Amino acid sequence: MKKICALTLCALALLLLAACGGKTAPAYVIDGVPVSEGIYEYFRREALREAQPTDGKTAAPSAEETAEKRCRQLVALDRYLKEHKITVRADLKSDVASRTEGQWALFGTHYRAMGLTKQDLTRINSFDAQKKQLVQFFYGAGGKHEVAESELKDSFVKLYVGFKSFEGALMTRSDTGETVPLSKEEQAAVLTQFQQMADRANSGTDLDTLYAEYCQTQGLIVTTPLSVSLMKDGDPMYDDDFFEQVSALSHGSTGVIRTKTTVYLLQRVTIAANDEDAFAAYRDEVLYHEKLPAIEERVEKLGDEIGRTEAP
């Protein structure tokens, strides 16, 4: 679901920009390597979408300049990996294939209209995968600048919060089938119920016991215990301030978190450095978060050093 949401937002932004661009530039030949018109146009529109106002003292690069720069980086990185015999990992290749198939299935018509082929899209997605592979090459296990496991685990527990929770609704369906808020009195009753459960949890009652009791009042039967969820700041599955509210709870304590539509009974759990199962699942993501900016800088330099760009 997260990937679909992210793809949708990206495509909508590109569609909105479709009428903003000028004449499409020809394909480039960069140090003897051709880059298609579709790739150039994709990067150009991406640059338009990402454009930020300047402070007025320095002129912002044009979308065309940024697109050419990214094309140069794409060629330079591909060449660097070949020269150093660096092979992209199978899981990263699989991610490229999956992402490309998803994007093309949803937005293939739009991509074709802007001159982008499926092969072009694969090359663009491979560019991102190659940068991640370079992170692994330099900073992963056995790399020249390998990041210590303890450092990654420290970053892991700072980036993520872990919790167990269950929820109650602050909305209901009207007689006409519309989703509407509960009355103020009904909302107050739900919040009071959840606060009482939080007090019991903080006094020693197991959260799974409270969950089973709550489900029973809703006419439901619990078949599995609550699982631990992990999230980081900005997770689109949660409200903007959800991460902050969870982070405000001390480890092991239980609190009530309310959104516009839902109330949560939430117990923060410790994601300890020795929690190998949780860390192993997020290890690469933490490594990319920490070291991808350094690789981005390295790739920029590679692009600046490559031979002159020519139009055919």
Short mmCIF file of C-alpha atoms in Angstrom, two decimals:
data_model
loop_
_atom_site.label_atom_id
_atom_site.label_comp_id
_atom_site.label_asym_id
_atom_site.label_seq_id
_atom_site.Cartn_x
_atom_site.Cartn_y
_atom_site.Cartn_z
CA MET A 1 0.00 0.00 0.00
CA LYS A 2 2.81 2.44 0.87
CA LYS A 3 4.47 1.83 -2.49
CA ILE A 4 1.21 2.37 -4.35
CA CYS A 5 0.57 5.64 -2.45
CA ALA A 6 4.09 6.87 -3.19
CA LEU A 7 3.77 5.95 -6.86
CA THR A 8 0.41 7.71 -7.09
CA LEU A 9 1.74 10.93 -5.58
CA CYS A 10 4.74 10.90 -7.89
CA ALA A 11 2.63 10.33 -10.97
CA LEU A 12 0.14 13.03 -10.05
CA ALA A 13 2.97 15.51 -9.66
CA LEU A 14 4.32 14.56 -13.07
CA LEU A 15 0.89 14.88 -14.67
CA LEU A 16 0.45 18.34 -13.18
CA LEU A 17 3.81 19.35 -14.60
CA ALA A 18 3.11 17.95 -18.05
CA ALA A 19 1.81 21.28 -19.27
CA CYS A 20 4.61 23.27 -17.62
CA GLY A 21 7.57 22.10 -19.66
CA GLY A 22 8.99 23.65 -22.76
CA LYS A 23 10.35 21.91 -25.81
CA THR A 24 11.69 18.45 -25.12
CA ALA A 25 15.46 18.28 -25.54
CA PRO A 26 17.04 15.71 -27.86
CA ALA A 27 18.70 12.62 -26.49
CA TYR A 28 22.23 13.07 -25.24
CA VAL A 29 25.40 11.20 -26.05
CA ILE A 30 27.55 11.34 -22.93
CA ASP A 31 31.15 10.34 -23.47
CA GLY A 32 30.01 8.02 -26.26
CA VAL A 33 27.07 6.58 -24.30
CA PRO A 34 23.55 7.46 -25.52
CA VAL A 35 20.85 8.51 -23.08
CA SER A 36 17.34 8.46 -24.49
CA GLU A 37 15.07 11.45 -24.88
CA GLY A 38 12.60 9.76 -22.52
CA ILE A 39 15.11 9.51 -19.67
CA TYR A 40 16.15 13.12 -20.16
CA GLU A 41 12.50 14.25 -20.13
CA TYR A 42 11.77 12.19 -17.00
CA PHE A 43 14.64 13.86 -15.16
CA ARG A 44 13.63 17.28 -16.49
CA ARG A 45 10.09 16.96 -15.15
CA GLU A 46 11.40 15.54 -11.89
CA ALA A 47 13.63 18.63 -11.57
CA LEU A 48 10.63 20.90 -12.16
CA ARG A 49 8.70 19.07 -9.44
CA GLU A 50 11.58 19.34 -6.97
CA ALA A 51 12.44 22.98 -7.76
CA GLN A 52 12.88 25.13 -4.65
CA PRO A 53 12.92 28.94 -4.47
CA THR A 54 16.39 30.43 -4.02
CA ASP A 55 17.52 33.09 -1.57
CA GLY A 56 17.83 35.55 -4.44
CA LYS A 57 21.62 35.64 -4.23
CA THR A 58 22.31 32.65 -6.44
CA ALA A 59 20.46 31.57 -9.53
CA ALA A 60 18.81 28.18 -9.34
CA PRO A 61 19.87 25.72 -12.04
CA SER A 62 17.31 25.25 -14.77
CA ALA A 63 15.39 22.00 -15.09
CA GLU A 64 17.32 21.34 -18.28
CA GLU A 65 20.66 21.76 -16.50
CA THR A 66 19.56 19.47 -13.68
CA ALA A 67 18.28 16.86 -16.11
CA GLU A 68 21.56 16.85 -18.03
CA LYS A 69 23.47 16.55 -14.78
CA ARG A 70 21.44 13.51 -13.74
CA CYS A 71 21.93 11.92 -17.14
CA ARG A 72 25.68 12.37 -16.74
CA GLN A 73 25.50 10.80 -13.27
CA LEU A 74 23.53 7.85 -14.61
CA VAL A 75 26.18 7.11 -17.24
CA ALA A 76 29.08 7.74 -14.85
CA LEU A 77 27.72 5.45 -12.14
CA ASP A 78 27.00 2.65 -14.59
CA ARG A 79 30.56 2.92 -15.89
CA TYR A 80 32.05 3.04 -12.38
CA LEU A 81 30.30 -0.19 -11.37
CA LYS A 82 31.48 -1.94 -14.52
CA GLU A 83 35.08 -0.75 -14.11
CA HIS A 84 35.18 -1.96 -10.50
CA LYS A 85 33.25 -5.17 -11.26
CA ILE A 86 30.53 -4.28 -8.76
CA THR A 87 27.38 -6.33 -9.31
CA VAL A 88 23.99 -5.17 -8.06
CA ARG A 89 22.54 -7.59 -5.52
CA ALA A 90 19.70 -9.89 -6.53
CA ASP A 91 17.26 -8.36 -4.04
CA LEU A 92 17.91 -4.87 -5.40
CA LYS A 93 17.41 -6.11 -8.97
CA SER A 94 14.17 -7.71 -7.87
CA ASP A 95 13.05 -4.40 -6.38
CA VAL A 96 13.82 -2.66 -9.68
CA ALA A 97 11.76 -5.17 -11.65
CA SER A 98 8.86 -4.99 -9.20
CA ARG A 99 8.87 -1.20 -9.07
CA THR A 100 9.08 -0.89 -12.85
CA GLU A 101 6.22 -3.33 -13.41
CA GLY A 102 4.04 -1.48 -10.89
CA GLN A 103 4.78 1.94 -12.35
CA TRP A 104 4.25 0.80 -15.91
CA ALA A 105 0.98 -0.95 -15.12
CA LEU A 106 -0.41 2.18 -13.48
CA PHE A 107 1.10 4.97 -15.56
CA GLY A 108 2.37 3.39 -18.79
CA THR A 109 0.10 5.54 -20.95
CA HIS A 110 1.46 8.73 -19.38
CA TYR A 111 5.05 7.55 -19.67
CA ARG A 112 4.63 6.70 -23.34
CA ALA A 113 3.15 10.15 -23.96
CA MET A 114 6.32 11.76 -22.57
CA GLY A 115 8.54 9.52 -24.71
CA LEU A 116 9.60 7.13 -21.94
CA THR A 117 9.84 3.42 -22.71
CA LYS A 118 9.66 0.58 -20.23
CA GLN A 119 13.35 -0.02 -20.81
CA ASP A 120 14.04 3.63 -19.97
CA LEU A 121 12.06 3.28 -16.75
CA THR A 122 14.04 0.19 -15.82
CA ARG A 123 17.27 2.12 -16.38
CA ILE A 124 16.07 4.98 -14.15
CA ASN A 125 15.07 2.62 -11.35
CA SER A 126 18.36 0.75 -11.77
CA PHE A 127 20.18 4.05 -11.20
CA ASP A 128 18.71 4.20 -7.68
CA ALA A 129 19.52 0.54 -7.06
CA GLN A 130 23.12 1.07 -8.19
CA LYS A 131 23.56 3.84 -5.63
CA LYS A 132 22.30 1.52 -2.91
CA GLN A 133 24.72 -1.13 -4.12
CA LEU A 134 27.53 1.39 -3.82
CA VAL A 135 26.46 2.01 -0.21
CA GLN A 136 26.85 -1.72 0.40
CA PHE A 137 30.21 -1.78 -1.41
CA PHE A 138 31.77 0.95 0.71
CA TYR A 139 29.86 0.79 4.01
CA GLY A 140 28.28 -2.66 4.17
CA ALA A 141 29.74 -5.85 5.63
CA GLY A 142 33.32 -6.23 4.42
CA GLY A 143 33.37 -2.78 2.80
CA LYS A 144 36.34 -0.43 2.88
CA HIS A 145 34.52 1.86 5.32
CA GLU A 146 32.30 -0.75 6.94
CA VAL A 147 29.90 0.72 9.48
CA ALA A 148 30.08 -1.07 12.81
CA GLU A 149 27.06 -3.15 13.72
CA SER A 150 26.79 -1.32 17.04
CA GLU A 151 26.59 2.03 15.22
CA LEU A 152 23.81 0.78 12.97
CA LYS A 153 21.89 -0.57 15.95
CA ASP A 154 22.20 2.76 17.72
CA SER A 155 20.80 4.49 14.64
CA PHE A 156 18.04 1.88 14.43
CA VAL A 157 16.70 2.62 17.89
CA LYS A 158 16.79 6.36 17.17
CA LEU A 159 15.07 6.16 13.81
CA TYR A 160 12.30 3.78 14.80
CA VAL A 161 9.81 3.38 17.60
CA GLY A 162 8.22 0.07 18.47
CA PHE A 163 4.83 -0.46 20.01
CA LYS A 164 1.88 -2.75 20.57
CA SER A 165 -1.57 -1.29 20.21
CA PHE A 166 -5.23 -1.80 19.51
CA GLU A 167 -7.79 0.75 18.52
CA GLY A 168 -11.33 1.95 18.95
CA ALA A 169 -13.42 3.92 16.51
CA LEU A 170 -14.54 7.51 17.04
CA MET A 171 -16.69 7.27 13.92
CA THR A 172 -19.85 5.38 13.03
CA ARG A 173 -22.22 4.93 10.11
CA SER A 174 -25.40 6.98 9.91
CA ASP A 175 -28.77 5.64 8.84
CA THR A 176 -27.96 6.81 5.31
CA GLY A 177 -24.68 4.89 5.23
CA GLU A 178 -22.39 7.88 5.70
CA THR A 179 -19.38 7.76 8.02
CA VAL A 180 -19.94 10.35 10.73
CA PRO A 181 -18.33 11.19 14.10
CA LEU A 182 -19.75 9.72 17.27
CA SER A 183 -21.58 12.22 19.44
CA LYS A 184 -19.50 14.14 21.97
CA GLU A 185 -20.93 11.99 24.75
CA GLU A 186 -20.13 8.76 22.91
CA GLN A 187 -16.59 9.91 22.12
CA ALA A 188 -16.07 10.86 25.76
CA ALA A 189 -17.22 7.39 26.84
CA VAL A 190 -14.76 5.68 24.45
CA LEU A 191 -11.89 7.89 25.59
CA THR A 192 -12.70 7.23 29.24
CA GLN A 193 -12.77 3.48 28.58
CA PHE A 194 -9.36 3.60 26.89
CA GLN A 195 -7.85 5.78 29.62
CA GLN A 196 -9.03 3.33 32.25
CA MET A 197 -7.40 0.49 30.31
CA ALA A 198 -4.17 2.52 30.09
CA ASP A 199 -4.21 2.98 33.87
CA ARG A 200 -4.65 -0.75 34.34
CA ALA A 201 -1.81 -1.49 31.91
CA ASN A 202 0.51 0.86 33.76
CA SER A 203 -0.48 -0.88 36.99
CA GLY A 204 0.63 -4.25 35.64
CA THR A 205 -2.24 -5.71 33.59
CA ASP A 206 -1.00 -7.38 30.41
CA LEU A 207 -1.96 -5.56 27.21
CA ASP A 208 -3.13 -8.79 25.57
CA THR A 209 -5.53 -9.33 28.47
CA LEU A 210 -6.98 -5.85 27.99
CA TYR A 211 -7.22 -6.46 24.26
CA ALA A 212 -9.15 -9.70 24.79
CA GLU A 213 -11.52 -7.99 27.22
CA TYR A 214 -12.12 -5.09 24.85
CA CYS A 215 -12.78 -7.39 21.90
CA GLN A 216 -15.28 -9.31 24.01
CA THR A 217 -17.25 -6.10 24.61
CA GLN A 218 -17.32 -5.62 20.83
CA GLY A 219 -18.58 -9.16 20.22
CA LEU A 220 -15.24 -10.33 18.86
CA ILE A 221 -12.96 -13.25 19.78
CA VAL A 222 -9.18 -12.84 19.97
CA THR A 223 -7.23 -15.63 18.30
CA THR A 224 -3.70 -14.17 18.24
CA PRO A 225 -1.72 -11.93 20.61
CA LEU A 226 -0.82 -8.36 19.68
CA SER A 227 2.30 -8.01 17.55
CA VAL A 228 5.00 -5.35 17.72
CA SER A 229 4.77 -2.62 15.09
CA LEU A 230 7.74 -0.51 14.00
CA MET A 231 7.49 2.95 12.46
CA LYS A 232 9.72 5.89 11.72
CA ASP A 233 8.95 9.58 11.49
CA GLY A 234 6.98 10.48 8.39
CA ASP A 235 5.42 7.05 7.94
CA PRO A 236 2.43 7.73 5.65
CA MET A 237 0.36 5.05 7.35
CA TYR A 238 0.01 7.24 10.44
CA ASP A 239 -0.95 10.83 11.25
CA ASP A 240 1.79 13.47 11.11
CA ASP A 241 2.23 13.72 14.89
CA PHE A 242 1.84 10.01 15.65
CA PHE A 243 5.60 9.37 15.82
CA GLU A 244 6.08 12.25 18.28
CA GLN A 245 3.27 11.01 20.49
CA VAL A 246 4.70 7.49 20.62
CA SER A 247 8.21 8.84 21.23
CA ALA A 248 6.90 10.86 24.17
CA LEU A 249 5.98 7.64 25.99
CA SER A 250 8.70 6.05 28.07
CA HIS A 251 9.69 2.49 27.17
CA GLY A 252 7.26 0.00 28.69
CA SER A 253 4.56 2.55 29.47
CA THR A 254 1.08 2.66 27.99
CA GLY A 255 -0.85 5.69 26.85
CA VAL A 256 -3.87 6.77 24.85
CA ILE A 257 -3.29 8.38 21.46
CA ARG A 258 -6.17 10.01 19.67
CA THR A 259 -6.57 10.94 16.01
CA LYS A 260 -9.58 12.47 14.29
CA THR A 261 -11.16 9.08 13.65
CA THR A 262 -9.50 6.64 16.03
CA VAL A 263 -8.30 6.18 19.58
CA TYR A 264 -5.37 3.86 20.32
CA LEU A 265 -4.34 2.08 23.47
CA LEU A 266 -0.63 1.95 22.80
CA GLN A 267 2.25 0.45 24.74
CA ARG A 268 5.74 1.47 23.70
CA VAL A 269 8.21 -1.39 23.63
CA THR A 270 11.98 -1.33 23.73
CA ILE A 271 13.70 -2.05 20.43
CA ALA A 272 16.86 -3.15 22.18
CA ALA A 273 20.20 -3.35 20.38
CA ASN A 274 20.10 -7.11 20.95
CA ASP A 275 16.72 -7.48 19.27
CA GLU A 276 18.29 -9.28 16.32
CA ASP A 277 15.05 -10.18 14.53
CA ALA A 278 13.77 -6.61 14.33
CA PHE A 279 17.17 -5.13 13.52
CA ALA A 280 17.94 -7.66 10.80
CA ALA A 281 14.76 -6.74 8.95
CA TYR A 282 15.67 -3.04 8.93
CA ARG A 283 19.46 -3.18 8.77
CA ASP A 284 19.80 -2.21 5.10
CA GLU A 285 17.25 0.58 5.40
CA VAL A 286 19.19 2.07 8.31
CA LEU A 287 22.45 1.79 6.38
CA TYR A 288 20.93 3.57 3.37
CA HIS A 289 19.52 6.29 5.62
CA GLU A 290 22.93 6.89 7.15
CA LYS A 291 25.20 6.60 4.11
CA LEU A 292 23.21 7.24 0.94
CA PRO A 293 23.84 11.03 1.16
CA ALA A 294 27.60 10.37 1.01
CA ILE A 295 27.13 8.17 -2.04
CA GLU A 296 24.95 10.83 -3.68
CA GLU A 297 27.86 13.27 -3.33
CA ARG A 298 30.29 10.73 -4.78
CA VAL A 299 27.99 10.11 -7.77
CA GLU A 300 27.69 13.87 -8.36
CA LYS A 301 31.47 14.11 -8.58
CA LEU A 302 31.58 11.17 -10.96
CA GLY A 303 29.06 12.93 -13.17
CA ASP A 304 31.07 16.17 -13.12
CA GLU A 305 34.21 14.33 -14.17
CA ILE A 306 32.76 12.48 -17.15
CA GLY A 307 33.41 13.64 -20.72
CA ARG A 308 31.59 16.41 -22.58
CA THR A 309 27.88 15.99 -23.29
CA GLU A 310 26.79 16.28 -26.90
CA ALA A 311 23.45 16.25 -28.67
CA PRO A 312 23.33 13.86 -31.63
#
